[in-house]
Amino acid sequence: MTSMNEWPRGQWLRLWSALPSTLVRATARQLAERYEVEDLELPQSGLGLMPLSDSALGETYFIGEVPLARSQVRLASPAQGPVEGAATLVDDRVGLVRDLAILDAAVGARLPGHESAVELLAQGATVVAESDHQRRALLAATRVDFALLGTAEEDDDE
Amino acid sequence: MGYVAIKGGGRAIAGAEAAMEALRCAEGEAGTPLTLAAIEQQLRLLTSRVVSEGGLYHPRLAALAIKQMQGDTLEAAFALRAYRSTKPRLLDLPVQETRQMRLIRRISSAFKDIPGGQMLGPTTDYALRLMRLDLADESPEAFRSVSRRFMEGVADSDLPDSYPKVVDALREEGLLPPLTRSREAAFDITRDPLVFPVPRSAALATMARAETGSLLAIAYSNMRGYGDVHPTIAELRVGYLPVVLPHPVTGEPVEAGEVLVTECEVVAMYEGADSDGPPTFTLGYGACFGHNEVKAISMAILDRALQKGMRDGPANPSEDPEFVLLHVDGVDSMGFASHYKMPHYVTFQSDMDRLRTTQGKADAAQSSQGVES
């Protein structure tokens, strides 16, 4: 049995969005059949201007814009009362972001039925780990070993 | 000859559009349409260029723009900008820190032993510029096995997620001025026009979405001698920057996605002691969306040149904020160049009229001189 405690809430979106959206949408649909979903704000897509901290002089500037979609929902739970969830994603699919907000609400409040969404976290973690592994491979395969250059008495000062 | 309205222009324009499409699909039965995934992955540096110059990190739409514009980077960036102009600004993002980047490449030309080590990552820096003729007839099977074989050949590693910055090490040694976080609001070039003098944040934002070749050309003028930055790359890094936003309900930081970024810090000539402390090296900074190393380096060099120009007054074009910032935008400059293709019949008619009048006067003057002599 997978435990939601393995992943902080701050990583849930990353893990869920690493999966095919059909998986997320199917699980959200199951939860939506179980709980009444109220949109606290209509799902929207748009842009966010991204400020970056310049690491040379410590000034902030806008590097450009990113697509954003956001949604905030309330699930009516007879046992626990209303619970809220939300998602803001670097993406422009409003349907997906609403489904992610539903998962966020269900898992955040540990509503009955949230286990399937936690299972998706585990699956997403596997996908993210594989992606991380591939990126590390790019680094590991190209790490420069200057000590070996020194051993071979090559001049690497230039 | 007067002003003449032309009939049939609409049909010609529709025909031109169809002709463009016909050429895009000219392979006919033998052809296969480019998928957006193929453009995004196999032409990843082209996609990087368009997300950067379009000013919108949307690789999939950038790939679509490349396909639609048949590889024209200026038009693709234009399409991306046009798309962004139709979208609402949804929220203000908090300031993002590049120290959290998940790197795929990091190098320094200042030190060989940088904290965390140097990793070349995916680069052609050390490749021979010889044509790989095997790619001309690449089989799908061979293509599909390359990435898998690469992964199989790399041992598991315990490399960290993020790496310390070389400039931080230089700061600790007192070779750079201490980092002081500015509280000044950043300039939004998408909403406010550049009215000079502009703050450095406007210059950085303008260069971040500038056309690569334009930025390189002006930075190159500085490198060749019309300037004196003399840069050394403290660090060049390429990686995925997590975009962290507050959770709308709990307020806790949430990773909402990631963007590929290239970042470069150059160390430039040191400046003499003043009342604030001992002499230290000066710095230039460049960072843009996508994997665009030449652009980030050029931006860092020009940042340093512009800092000097803003403080002391420009001594050469690359130090002049107005000259640099008003001439590096690809969509602006391409638009101006392209507008010359539009009908100028009336203005040119006027030019011809004036020329003929002047010629007539010159002829008359010559004739009268001939009579007098």
Coordinates of N, CA and C in Angstrom, one line a residue, chain A residues 8-11 13-14 44-72 84-92 104 130-144 146 156-157, chain B residues 55-58 83-84 87-91 93-96 102-105 112 116 118-121 151 156 159 161 165 171 179-182 186-188 200-201 204-205 240-241 245 247-250 252-256 258 263 265 283 285 287-289 307:
Chain A
P8 N 5.7 15.2 -0.2 CA 5.1 16.4 0.3 C 4.1 17.0 -0.8
R9 N 3.1 17.7 -0.3 CA 2.1 18.3 -1.2 C 2.7 19.1 -2.3
G10 N 3.8 19.7 -2.0 CA 4.5 20.6 -3.0 C 5.0 19.8 -4.2
Q11 N 5.0 18.5 -4.1 CA 5.5 17.7 -5.3 C 4.3 16.9 -6.0
L13 N 1.7 17.9 -7.8 CA 1.5 18.3 -9.2 C 2.5 17.7 -10.1
R14 N 3.8 17.8 -9.7 CA 4.9 17.3 -10.5 C 4.7 15.9 -10.8
Q44 N -9.2 28.3 -15.5 CA -8.8 29.3 -16.5 C -7.4 28.9 -17.0
S45 N -7.1 29.4 -18.2 CA -5.7 29.3 -18.7 C -5.3 30.7 -19.1
G46 N -4.0 30.9 -19.0 CA -3.5 32.2 -19.4 C -2.0 32.1 -19.3
L47 N -1.4 33.2 -18.9 CA 0.1 33.3 -18.9 C 0.5 33.9 -17.5
G48 N 1.7 33.6 -17.2 CA 2.4 34.2 -16.0 C 3.7 34.7 -16.5
L49 N 4.0 35.9 -16.1 CA 5.3 36.5 -16.4 C 6.3 36.1 -15.3
M50 N 7.4 35.5 -15.7 CA 8.3 34.8 -14.8 C 9.4 35.7 -14.4
P51 N 9.5 36.1 -13.1 CA 10.6 36.9 -12.6 C 11.7 36.0 -12.2
L52 N 12.9 36.3 -12.6 CA 14.1 35.5 -12.2 C 15.1 36.4 -11.4
S53 N 15.7 35.8 -10.4 CA 16.7 36.5 -9.7 C 18.0 36.4 -10.4
D54 N 18.6 37.5 -10.8 CA 19.9 37.5 -11.5 C 21.0 37.1 -10.4
S55 N 21.7 36.0 -10.7 CA 22.6 35.6 -9.7 C 23.9 36.4 -9.7
A56 N 24.1 37.3 -10.6 CA 25.3 38.1 -10.6 C 25.2 39.3 -9.7
L57 N 24.2 40.1 -9.9 CA 24.0 41.3 -9.1 C 22.8 41.3 -8.2
G58 N 22.0 40.2 -8.2 CA 20.9 40.2 -7.3 C 19.7 41.0 -7.7
E59 N 19.6 41.4 -9.0 CA 18.4 42.1 -9.4 C 17.4 41.1 -10.0
T60 N 16.2 41.5 -10.0 CA 15.1 40.7 -10.6 C 14.7 41.2 -12.0
Y61 N 14.5 40.3 -12.9 CA 14.0 40.7 -14.2 C 13.1 39.6 -14.7
F62 N 12.3 39.9 -15.8 CA 11.4 39.0 -16.3 C 12.1 38.3 -17.5
I63 N 12.2 36.9 -17.4 CA 12.9 36.2 -18.4 C 11.9 35.9 -19.6
G64 N 10.6 35.9 -19.3 CA 9.6 35.7 -20.3 C 8.4 35.1 -19.6
E65 N 7.5 34.6 -20.5 CA 6.2 34.2 -19.9 C 6.1 32.6 -20.0
V66 N 5.2 32.1 -19.2 CA 4.9 30.7 -19.2 C 3.4 30.5 -19.3
P67 N 3.0 29.4 -19.9 CA 1.5 29.2 -19.9 C 1.1 28.7 -18.5
L68 N 0.0 29.1 -18.1 CA -0.5 28.7 -16.8 C -2.0 28.3 -16.9
A69 N -2.4 27.3 -16.1 CA -3.8 26.9 -16.0 C -4.0 26.8 -14.5
R70 N -5.2 27.2 -14.0 CA -5.4 27.1 -12.6 C -6.9 26.8 -12.3
S71 N -7.1 26.1 -11.2 CA -8.5 25.7 -10.8 C -8.5 25.6 -9.3
Q72 N -9.6 25.9 -8.7 CA -9.8 25.7 -7.3 C -11.2 25.2 -7.1
E84 N -11.3 21.7 0.3 CA -10.9 22.4 -0.8 C -9.6 21.9 -1.4
G85 N -9.5 22.0 -2.7 CA -8.2 21.7 -3.4 C -8.0 22.7 -4.5
A86 N -6.8 22.7 -5.0 CA -6.5 23.6 -6.0 C -5.2 23.2 -6.8
A87 N -5.1 23.7 -8.0 CA -3.9 23.4 -8.8 C -3.6 24.6 -9.7
T88 N -2.4 24.9 -9.8 CA -1.9 25.9 -10.8 C -0.7 25.2 -11.5
L89 N -0.8 25.0 -12.8 CA 0.1 24.2 -13.5 C 0.7 25.0 -14.7
V90 N 2.0 24.7 -15.0 CA 2.6 25.3 -16.2 C 2.1 24.5 -17.4
D91 N 1.0 24.9 -17.9 CA 0.3 24.1 -18.9 C -0.9 25.0 -19.3
D92 N -1.6 24.6 -20.4 CA -2.7 25.4 -20.8 C -4.0 24.6 -20.9
D104 N -6.1 16.9 -5.7 CA -5.5 17.6 -4.6 C -6.4 17.7 -3.4
E130 N 12.8 8.2 -13.4 CA 13.4 7.8 -14.6 C 13.9 9.0 -15.4
S131 N 13.1 10.1 -15.4 CA 13.6 11.3 -16.0 C 14.8 11.9 -15.4
D132 N 14.8 11.9 -14.0 CA 16.0 12.4 -13.3 C 17.2 11.5 -13.6
H133 N 17.0 10.2 -13.7 CA 18.1 9.3 -14.0 C 18.7 9.6 -15.4
Q134 N 17.8 9.9 -16.3 CA 18.3 10.2 -17.7 C 19.1 11.5 -17.7
R135 N 18.6 12.5 -16.9 CA 19.4 13.7 -16.9 C 20.7 13.6 -16.2
R136 N 20.7 12.8 -15.1 CA 22.0 12.5 -14.4 C 22.9 11.8 -15.3
A137 N 22.4 10.9 -16.1 CA 23.3 10.2 -17.1 C 24.0 11.1 -18.0
L138 N 23.3 12.2 -18.4 CA 23.9 13.2 -19.3 C 25.1 13.8 -18.6
L139 N 25.0 14.0 -17.3 CA 26.1 14.6 -16.5 C 27.2 13.6 -16.2
A140 N 26.7 12.4 -15.8 CA 27.7 11.4 -15.4 C 28.6 11.0 -16.5
A141 N 28.0 10.9 -17.7 CA 28.7 10.4 -18.9 C 29.7 11.5 -19.4
T142 N 29.6 12.7 -19.0 CA 30.4 13.8 -19.5 C 31.2 14.5 -18.5
R143 N 31.3 13.9 -17.3 CA 32.0 14.6 -16.2 C 33.5 14.7 -16.6
V144 N 34.1 15.8 -16.5 CA 35.5 16.0 -16.9 C 36.4 15.6 -15.7
F146 N 39.8 16.1 -14.6 CA 41.0 16.8 -14.8 C 42.2 16.0 -14.2
D156 N 46.6 21.3 -19.6 CA 45.2 21.7 -19.7 C 45.0 23.1 -19.1
D157 N 46.0 23.9 -19.1 CA 45.9 25.2 -18.5 C 45.2 26.2 -19.4
Chain B
G55 N 9.6 34.6 -26.4 CA 9.3 35.1 -25.1 C 8.3 34.3 -24.3
L56 N 8.0 33.1 -24.8 CA 6.9 32.3 -24.2 C 7.4 30.9 -24.1
Y57 N 7.6 30.3 -22.9 CA 8.1 28.9 -22.8 C 6.9 28.0 -23.1
H58 N 6.7 27.6 -24.3 CA 5.7 26.7 -24.7 C 6.3 25.9 -25.9
Y83 N 0.3 34.7 -30.5 CA -0.5 33.8 -29.6 C -0.5 34.3 -28.2
R84 N 0.6 34.7 -27.7 CA 0.7 35.2 -26.3 C -0.2 36.5 -26.1
K87 N -3.7 35.9 -24.9 CA -4.0 35.2 -23.6 C -3.9 36.2 -22.4
P88 N -4.8 36.0 -21.4 CA -4.8 36.9 -20.3 C -3.6 36.6 -19.4
R89 N -3.2 37.6 -18.7 CA -2.2 37.4 -17.6 C -2.9 36.9 -16.4
L90 N -2.6 35.6 -16.0 CA -3.3 34.9 -15.0 C -2.9 35.3 -13.6
L91 N -1.6 35.4 -13.3 CA -1.2 35.7 -12.0 C 0.2 36.2 -12.0
L93 N 3.8 35.7 -10.8 CA 4.7 34.6 -10.2 C 5.7 35.1 -9.2
P94 N 6.0 34.3 -8.2 CA 7.1 34.8 -7.3 C 8.4 34.7 -8.0
V95 N 9.4 35.3 -7.5 CA 10.7 35.3 -8.1 C 11.3 33.9 -8.0
Q96 N 11.8 33.4 -9.1 CA 12.4 32.1 -9.2 C 13.9 32.2 -9.1
R102 N 17.8 21.9 -12.3 CA 18.2 20.5 -12.4 C 19.1 20.5 -13.7
L103 N 20.4 20.4 -13.5 CA 21.3 20.7 -14.6 C 21.5 19.5 -15.5
I104 N 21.7 19.8 -16.8 CA 22.2 18.8 -17.8 C 23.5 19.1 -18.3
R105 N 24.0 20.3 -17.9 CA 25.3 20.8 -18.4 C 25.8 21.9 -17.5
K112 N 39.3 25.0 -13.5 CA 39.0 23.6 -13.8 C 38.3 22.9 -12.7
G116 N 31.5 20.8 -7.2 CA 30.6 20.0 -7.9 C 31.1 19.4 -9.2
Q118 N 32.9 19.8 -13.3 CA 32.4 20.2 -14.6 C 31.8 19.0 -15.4
M119 N 30.6 19.2 -16.0 CA 30.0 18.2 -16.8 C 29.6 18.8 -18.1
L120 N 30.2 18.2 -19.2 CA 30.0 18.8 -20.5 C 28.5 18.7 -21.0
G121 N 27.9 17.6 -20.6 CA 26.5 17.4 -21.0 C 26.4 17.4 -22.5
M151 N 21.8 5.1 -22.5 CA 21.5 5.0 -21.1 C 22.1 3.7 -20.5
D156 N 24.9 3.9 -12.9 CA 24.1 4.7 -11.9 C 25.1 5.7 -11.2
L159 N 24.8 11.7 -8.3 CA 25.0 13.1 -8.5 C 23.9 13.9 -7.9
D161 N 21.0 16.9 -7.1 CA 20.0 17.6 -7.9 C 20.4 18.9 -8.4
K165 N 27.0 27.6 -7.1 CA 27.4 28.5 -8.2 C 28.9 28.9 -8.1
R171 N 32.8 35.0 -4.6 CA 32.4 36.0 -3.6 C 33.0 35.7 -2.3
L179 N 26.6 40.0 -2.9 CA 25.4 40.0 -3.5 C 24.3 40.8 -2.7
T180 N 23.8 41.8 -3.2 CA 22.7 42.5 -2.5 C 21.4 42.4 -3.3
R181 N 20.4 41.8 -2.7 CA 19.2 41.6 -3.3 C 18.5 43.0 -3.6
S182 N 18.1 43.2 -4.8 CA 17.4 44.5 -5.1 C 16.0 44.4 -4.8
A186 N 10.7 44.8 -11.1 CA 11.3 44.5 -12.4 C 10.4 45.2 -13.5
F187 N 11.1 45.6 -14.6 CA 10.4 46.3 -15.7 C 9.7 45.3 -16.6
D188 N 8.4 45.5 -16.9 CA 7.7 44.6 -17.8 C 7.7 45.1 -19.2
R200 N 18.1 48.4 -15.5 CA 18.8 47.2 -16.0 C 17.9 46.0 -16.2
S201 N 16.8 45.9 -15.4 CA 15.8 44.8 -15.6 C 15.2 44.9 -16.9
L204 N 17.8 43.4 -19.4 CA 17.9 42.0 -19.3 C 16.7 41.3 -19.9
A205 N 15.5 41.8 -19.7 CA 14.3 41.3 -20.2 C 14.3 41.4 -21.8
Y240 N 16.9 22.4 -16.1 CA 15.5 22.6 -15.9 C 15.2 23.3 -14.6
L241 N 14.6 24.5 -14.7 CA 14.3 25.3 -13.5 C 12.9 25.0 -13.0
L245 N 5.3 27.9 -7.1 CA 4.2 28.8 -6.8 C 3.6 28.5 -5.5
H247 N 0.7 27.3 -3.0 CA -0.6 26.6 -3.2 C -1.8 27.6 -2.9
P248 N -2.8 27.6 -3.8 CA -3.8 28.6 -3.5 C -4.6 28.4 -2.2
V249 N -4.6 27.2 -1.7 CA -5.4 27.0 -0.5 C -4.5 27.0 0.8
T250 N -3.3 26.3 0.7 CA -2.5 26.2 1.9 C -1.4 27.2 1.9
E252 N 1.5 26.8 0.8 CA 2.9 26.2 0.8 C 3.4 26.1 -0.6
P253 N 4.7 26.1 -0.8 CA 5.3 26.2 -2.2 C 5.0 24.8 -2.9
V254 N 4.6 25.0 -4.1 CA 4.3 23.8 -5.0 C 5.0 24.0 -6.3
E255 N 5.6 22.8 -6.7 CA 6.2 22.8 -8.0 C 5.2 22.7 -9.1
A256 N 5.0 23.7 -9.9 CA 3.9 23.8 -10.9 C 4.4 23.3 -12.3
E258 N 8.3 23.0 -14.9 CA 9.7 23.3 -15.0 C 10.0 23.9 -16.4
E263 N 21.9 29.6 -18.6 CA 22.3 30.8 -17.8 C 23.9 30.9 -17.9
E265 N 27.2 33.4 -16.4 CA 27.8 34.6 -15.7 C 29.2 34.8 -16.2
L283 N 30.8 41.8 -13.2 CA 30.1 40.7 -13.6 C 29.1 41.1 -14.7
Y285 N 25.6 39.2 -16.8 CA 24.7 38.1 -16.6 C 23.8 37.9 -17.8
A287 N 20.6 35.0 -19.1 CA 19.8 33.8 -19.0 C 18.6 33.9 -19.8
C288 N 18.3 32.9 -20.5 CA 17.1 32.9 -21.4 C 16.4 31.5 -21.4
F289 N 15.2 31.5 -21.9 CA 14.5 30.2 -22.1 C 15.3 29.3 -23.1
Q307 N 26.0 47.9 -18.4 CA 26.2 48.5 -17.1 C 27.2 49.6 -17.1

